[in-house]
Amino acid sequence: HERRYYISSLAPDAERLASAIRQHWGIENRVHWCLDVVFADDQMRARTAHAAHNLATLKRLTLNLLRQDPSQRKGSLKTRRLIASTSDDYRAELLGLK
């Protein structure tokens, strides 16, 4: 058995609490996990001034561009990121310049 404890100002309603917990983990799985897999975000060591925040913003922007790929290119987000890093045409397509 596993037990999880949560602190909340919500009323003790099991359905509502379960929904809030699922929403939290949904965000974790959609954004944070993707950033870690696609950009190795957990390995980032930027620690000076605003570098970490600026890089995180750029990574989220890039992730959103890859998800909204107009060409619907096949492959994982990581593969499409690698293609975008080497192909000027694909990068222009992602940015809406073509």
Backbone as JSON Lines, residues from 0, in Angstrom:
{"i":0,"aa":"H","n":[0.83,-1.18,0.0],"ca":[0.0,0.0,0.0],"c":[0.88,1.25,0.0]}
{"i":1,"aa":"E","n":[0.43,2.24,-0.72],"ca":[1.1,3.53,-0.71],"c":[0.13,4.58,-0.2]}
{"i":2,"aa":"R","n":[0.65,5.55,0.49],"ca":[-0.18,6.65,0.98],"c":[0.4,7.95,0.47]}
{"i":3,"aa":"R","n":[-0.48,8.82,0.06],"ca":[-0.08,10.16,-0.37],"c":[-0.85,11.16,0.49]}
{"i":4,"aa":"Y","n":[-0.16,12.17,0.94],"ca":[-0.79,13.2,1.75],"c":[-0.74,14.51,1.0]}
{"i":5,"aa":"Y","n":[-1.84,15.23,1.0],"ca":[-1.94,16.5,0.3],"c":[-2.47,17.56,1.26]}
{"i":6,"aa":"I","n":[-1.98,18.76,1.1],"ca":[-2.49,19.89,1.86],"c":[-3.31,20.73,0.9]}
{"i":7,"aa":"S","n":[-4.54,21.03,1.27],"ca":[-5.42,21.76,0.38],"c":[-6.45,22.55,1.17]}
{"i":8,"aa":"S","n":[-6.93,23.61,0.55],"ca":[-8.01,24.38,1.16],"c":[-9.37,23.9,0.65]}
{"i":9,"aa":"L","n":[-9.37,22.89,-0.22],"ca":[-10.63,22.34,-0.74],"c":[-11.37,21.57,0.35]}
{"i":10,"aa":"A","n":[-12.66,21.53,0.2],"ca":[-13.48,20.73,1.12],"c":[-13.12,19.25,0.92]}
{"i":11,"aa":"P","n":[-13.26,18.43,1.95],"ca":[-12.88,17.01,1.84],"c":[-13.86,16.21,0.99]}
{"i":12,"aa":"D","n":[-13.85,16.45,-0.31],"ca":[-14.71,15.76,-1.27],"c":[-13.8,14.92,-2.17]}
{"i":13,"aa":"A","n":[-13.89,13.6,-2.08],"ca":[-12.97,12.7,-2.77],"c":[-12.94,12.93,-4.28]}
{"i":14,"aa":"E","n":[-14.09,13.11,-4.91],"ca":[-14.13,13.32,-6.36],"c":[-13.4,14.6,-6.76]}
{"i":15,"aa":"R","n":[-13.65,15.66,-6.04],"ca":[-13.03,16.95,-6.36],"c":[-11.52,16.92,-6.12]}
{"i":16,"aa":"L","n":[-11.1,16.3,-5.03],"ca":[-9.67,16.18,-4.74],"c":[-8.97,15.31,-5.78]}
{"i":17,"aa":"A","n":[-9.6,14.2,-6.17],"ca":[-9.01,13.31,-7.18],"c":[-8.86,14.05,-8.51]}
{"i":18,"aa":"S","n":[-9.85,14.86,-8.84],"ca":[-9.79,15.64,-10.08],"c":[-8.64,16.64,-10.04]}
{"i":19,"aa":"A","n":[-8.46,17.32,-8.93],"ca":[-7.38,18.29,-8.79],"c":[-6.02,17.61,-8.9]}
{"i":20,"aa":"I","n":[-5.89,16.43,-8.31],"ca":[-4.62,15.69,-8.36],"c":[-4.34,15.23,-9.78]}
{"i":21,"aa":"R","n":[-5.35,14.71,-10.48],"ca":[-5.16,14.28,-11.87],"c":[-4.78,15.45,-12.77]}
{"i":22,"aa":"Q","n":[-5.37,16.63,-12.53],"ca":[-5.02,17.81,-13.32],"c":[-3.56,18.18,-13.11]}
{"i":23,"aa":"H","n":[-3.1,18.12,-11.87],"ca":[-1.7,18.43,-11.58],"c":[-0.77,17.48,-12.34]}
{"i":24,"aa":"W","n":[-1.02,16.19,-12.26],"ca":[-0.15,15.23,-12.93],"c":[-0.3,15.29,-14.43]}
{"i":25,"aa":"G","n":[-1.46,15.73,-14.93],"ca":[-1.63,15.92,-16.36],"c":[-0.69,16.98,-16.88]}
{"i":26,"aa":"I","n":[-0.55,18.07,-16.13],"ca":[0.38,19.13,-16.51],"c":[1.81,18.6,-16.47]}
{"i":27,"aa":"E","n":[2.13,17.87,-15.43],"ca":[3.47,17.29,-15.31],"c":[3.8,16.42,-16.51]}
{"i":28,"aa":"N","n":[2.86,15.59,-16.91],"ca":[3.1,14.67,-18.02],"c":[3.13,15.37,-19.37]}
{"i":29,"aa":"R","n":[2.31,16.4,-19.58],"ca":[2.25,17.07,-20.88],"c":[3.41,18.03,-21.09]}
{"i":30,"aa":"V","n":[3.86,18.71,-20.07],"ca":[4.86,19.76,-20.25],"c":[6.22,19.36,-19.7]}
{"i":31,"aa":"H","n":[6.31,19.12,-18.42],"ca":[7.61,18.9,-17.79],"c":[8.3,17.65,-18.31]}
{"i":32,"aa":"W","n":[7.55,16.57,-18.46],"ca":[8.14,15.34,-18.95],"c":[8.62,15.53,-20.37]}
{"i":33,"aa":"C","n":[7.83,16.18,-21.21],"ca":[8.23,16.44,-22.61],"c":[9.49,17.3,-22.66]}
{"i":34,"aa":"L","n":[9.56,18.33,-21.83],"ca":[10.75,19.17,-21.81],"c":[11.98,18.36,-21.41]}
{"i":35,"aa":"D","n":[11.81,17.45,-20.48],"ca":[12.95,16.65,-20.06],"c":[13.39,15.69,-21.16]}
{"i":36,"aa":"V","n":[12.43,15.06,-21.84],"ca":[12.77,14.1,-22.89],"c":[13.34,14.8,-24.12]}
{"i":37,"aa":"V","n":[12.68,15.86,-24.57],"ca":[13.08,16.52,-25.81],"c":[14.33,17.37,-25.64]}
{"i":38,"aa":"F","n":[14.47,18.07,-24.52],"ca":[15.57,19.01,-24.32],"c":[16.52,18.62,-23.19]}
{"i":39,"aa":"A","n":[16.34,17.45,-22.58],"ca":[17.14,17.03,-21.42],"c":[17.14,18.15,-20.37]}
{"i":40,"aa":"D","n":[15.96,18.64,-20.07],"ca":[15.81,19.81,-19.2],"c":[16.36,19.58,-17.79]}
{"i":41,"aa":"D","n":[16.27,18.35,-17.28],"ca":[16.78,18.08,-15.94],"c":[18.3,18.18,-15.87]}
{"i":42,"aa":"Q","n":[18.95,18.1,-17.02],"ca":[20.42,18.17,-17.06],"c":[20.93,19.59,-17.24]}
{"i":43,"aa":"M","n":[20.03,20.57,-17.39],"ca":[20.44,21.95,-17.63],"c":[21.17,22.5,-16.41]}
{"i":44,"aa":"R","n":[22.28,23.17,-16.65],"ca":[23.08,23.7,-15.56],"c":[23.25,25.21,-15.64]}
{"i":45,"aa":"A","n":[22.34,25.89,-16.32],"ca":[22.42,27.36,-16.41],"c":[22.04,27.95,-15.05]}
{"i":46,"aa":"R","n":[22.95,28.69,-14.45],"ca":[22.71,29.19,-13.11],"c":[22.99,30.69,-12.95]}
{"i":47,"aa":"T","n":[23.44,31.34,-13.98],"ca":[23.81,32.75,-13.84],"c":[22.67,33.67,-14.23]}
{"i":48,"aa":"A","n":[22.49,34.71,-13.46],"ca":[21.49,35.76,-13.71],"c":[20.14,35.15,-14.07]}
{"i":49,"aa":"H","n":[19.63,35.47,-15.24],"ca":[18.31,35.0,-15.67],"c":[18.4,33.9,-16.72]}
{"i":50,"aa":"A","n":[19.56,33.28,-16.86],"ca":[19.78,32.3,-17.93],"c":[18.8,31.13,-17.85]}
{"i":51,"aa":"A","n":[18.58,30.57,-16.69],"ca":[17.69,29.41,-16.56],"c":[16.27,29.77,-16.98]}
{"i":52,"aa":"H","n":[15.78,30.91,-16.53],"ca":[14.42,31.33,-16.88],"c":[14.3,31.61,-18.38]}
{"i":53,"aa":"N","n":[15.29,32.29,-18.95],"ca":[15.27,32.61,-20.38],"c":[15.32,31.34,-21.23]}
{"i":54,"aa":"L","n":[16.18,30.39,-20.86],"ca":[16.26,29.14,-21.6],"c":[14.97,28.33,-21.48]}
{"i":55,"aa":"A","n":[14.37,28.32,-20.3],"ca":[13.11,27.59,-20.11],"c":[12.01,28.19,-20.99]}
{"i":56,"aa":"T","n":[11.99,29.51,-21.09],"ca":[10.99,30.17,-21.95],"c":[11.21,29.79,-23.41]}
{"i":57,"aa":"L","n":[12.44,29.81,-23.86],"ca":[12.75,29.43,-25.25],"c":[12.41,27.96,-25.52]}
{"i":58,"aa":"K","n":[12.66,27.09,-24.55],"ca":[12.35,25.68,-24.73],"c":[10.84,25.45,-24.83]}
{"i":59,"aa":"R","n":[10.07,26.14,-24.01],"ca":[8.6,26.01,-24.09],"c":[8.09,26.53,-25.43]}
{"i":60,"aa":"L","n":[8.63,27.65,-25.89],"ca":[8.25,28.2,-27.19],"c":[8.56,27.2,-28.29]}
{"i":61,"aa":"T","n":[9.76,26.63,-28.26],"ca":[10.15,25.65,-29.27],"c":[9.27,24.41,-29.21]}
{"i":62,"aa":"L","n":[8.97,23.93,-28.02],"ca":[8.09,22.77,-27.87],"c":[6.72,23.05,-28.48]}
{"i":63,"aa":"N","n":[6.17,24.23,-28.24],"ca":[4.87,24.59,-28.82],"c":[4.94,24.68,-30.34]}
{"i":64,"aa":"L","n":[6.03,25.22,-30.88],"ca":[6.19,25.28,-32.34],"c":[6.24,23.88,-32.93]}
{"i":65,"aa":"L","n":[6.96,22.98,-32.28],"ca":[7.05,21.61,-32.78],"c":[5.7,20.9,-32.72]}
{"i":66,"aa":"R","n":[4.94,21.17,-31.68],"ca":[3.62,20.55,-31.55],"c":[2.64,21.07,-32.6]}
{"i":67,"aa":"Q","n":[2.82,22.3,-33.03],"ca":[1.91,22.91,-34.01],"c":[2.48,22.85,-35.42]}
{"i":68,"aa":"D","n":[3.36,21.91,-35.67],"ca":[4.03,21.75,-36.96],"c":[3.0,21.71,-38.09]}
{"i":69,"aa":"P","n":[3.02,22.7,-39.01],"ca":[2.03,22.74,-40.08],"c":[2.19,21.61,-41.09]}
{"i":70,"aa":"S","n":[3.38,21.05,-41.24],"ca":[3.59,19.99,-42.23],"c":[3.17,18.63,-41.7]}
{"i":71,"aa":"Q","n":[2.88,18.54,-40.41],"ca":[2.51,17.26,-39.78],"c":[3.54,16.19,-40.09]}
{"i":72,"aa":"R","n":[4.81,16.57,-40.01],"ca":[5.92,15.65,-40.25],"c":[5.86,14.51,-39.23]}
{"i":73,"aa":"K","n":[6.13,13.31,-39.69],"ca":[6.13,12.16,-38.77],"c":[7.4,12.16,-37.94]}
{"i":74,"aa":"G","n":[7.31,11.56,-36.79],"ca":[8.47,11.43,-35.91],"c":[8.18,12.04,-34.55]}
{"i":75,"aa":"S","n":[9.01,11.7,-33.61],"ca":[8.83,12.2,-32.25],"c":[9.21,13.68,-32.18]}
{"i":76,"aa":"L","n":[8.85,14.31,-31.08],"ca":[9.23,15.71,-30.88],"c":[10.75,15.85,-30.87]}
{"i":77,"aa":"K","n":[11.42,14.89,-30.27],"ca":[12.88,14.93,-30.21],"c":[13.48,14.85,-31.61]}
{"i":78,"aa":"T","n":[12.94,13.97,-32.44],"ca":[13.41,13.84,-33.82],"c":[13.16,15.12,-34.61]}
{"i":79,"aa":"R","n":[11.97,15.68,-34.46],"ca":[11.66,16.92,-35.17],"c":[12.53,18.07,-34.71]}
{"i":80,"aa":"R","n":[12.89,18.1,-33.41],"ca":[13.8,19.14,-32.91],"c":[15.16,19.0,-33.57]}
{"i":81,"aa":"L","n":[15.64,17.77,-33.69],"ca":[16.93,17.54,-34.33],"c":[16.9,17.93,-35.81]}
{"i":82,"aa":"I","n":[15.8,17.62,-36.5],"ca":[15.66,18.0,-37.9],"c":[15.64,19.52,-38.03]}
{"i":83,"aa":"A","n":[14.91,20.18,-37.14],"ca":[14.83,21.65,-37.18],"c":[16.19,22.29,-36.92]}
{"i":84,"aa":"S","n":[17.04,21.63,-36.14],"ca":[18.35,22.2,-35.85],"c":[19.29,22.12,-37.05]}
{"i":85,"aa":"T","n":[18.98,21.25,-38.02],"ca":[19.87,21.09,-39.17],"c":[19.26,21.53,-40.49]}
{"i":86,"aa":"S","n":[17.97,21.75,-40.53],"ca":[17.31,22.08,-41.8],"c":[16.74,23.5,-41.77]}
{"i":87,"aa":"D","n":[17.31,24.37,-42.58],"ca":[16.8,25.75,-42.66],"c":[15.37,25.78,-43.17]}
{"i":88,"aa":"D","n":[15.05,24.91,-44.14],"ca":[13.7,24.89,-44.71],"c":[12.66,24.48,-43.67]}
{"i":89,"aa":"Y","n":[12.96,23.43,-42.93],"ca":[12.02,22.97,-41.91],"c":[11.85,24.01,-40.81]}
{"i":90,"aa":"R","n":[12.95,24.64,-40.4],"ca":[12.88,25.68,-39.36],"c":[12.03,26.86,-39.85]}
{"i":91,"aa":"A","n":[12.19,27.26,-41.11],"ca":[11.39,28.35,-41.67],"c":[9.91,27.96,-41.7]}
{"i":92,"aa":"E","n":[9.65,26.68,-42.01],"ca":[8.27,26.18,-42.04],"c":[7.64,26.27,-40.64]}
{"i":93,"aa":"L","n":[8.39,25.86,-39.63],"ca":[7.89,25.91,-38.26],"c":[7.59,27.34,-37.81]}
{"i":94,"aa":"L","n":[8.42,28.29,-38.25],"ca":[8.25,29.68,-37.86],"c":[7.23,30.41,-38.73]}
{"i":95,"aa":"G","n":[6.67,29.72,-39.72],"ca":[5.67,30.34,-40.59],"c":[6.27,31.28,-41.61]}
{"i":96,"aa":"L","n":[7.51,31.08,-41.96],"ca":[8.18,31.96,-42.92],"c":[8.08,31.42,-44.35]}
{"i":97,"aa":"K","n":[7.52,30.24,-44.51],"ca":[7.36,29.64,-45.85],"c":[5.92,29.39,-46.12]}
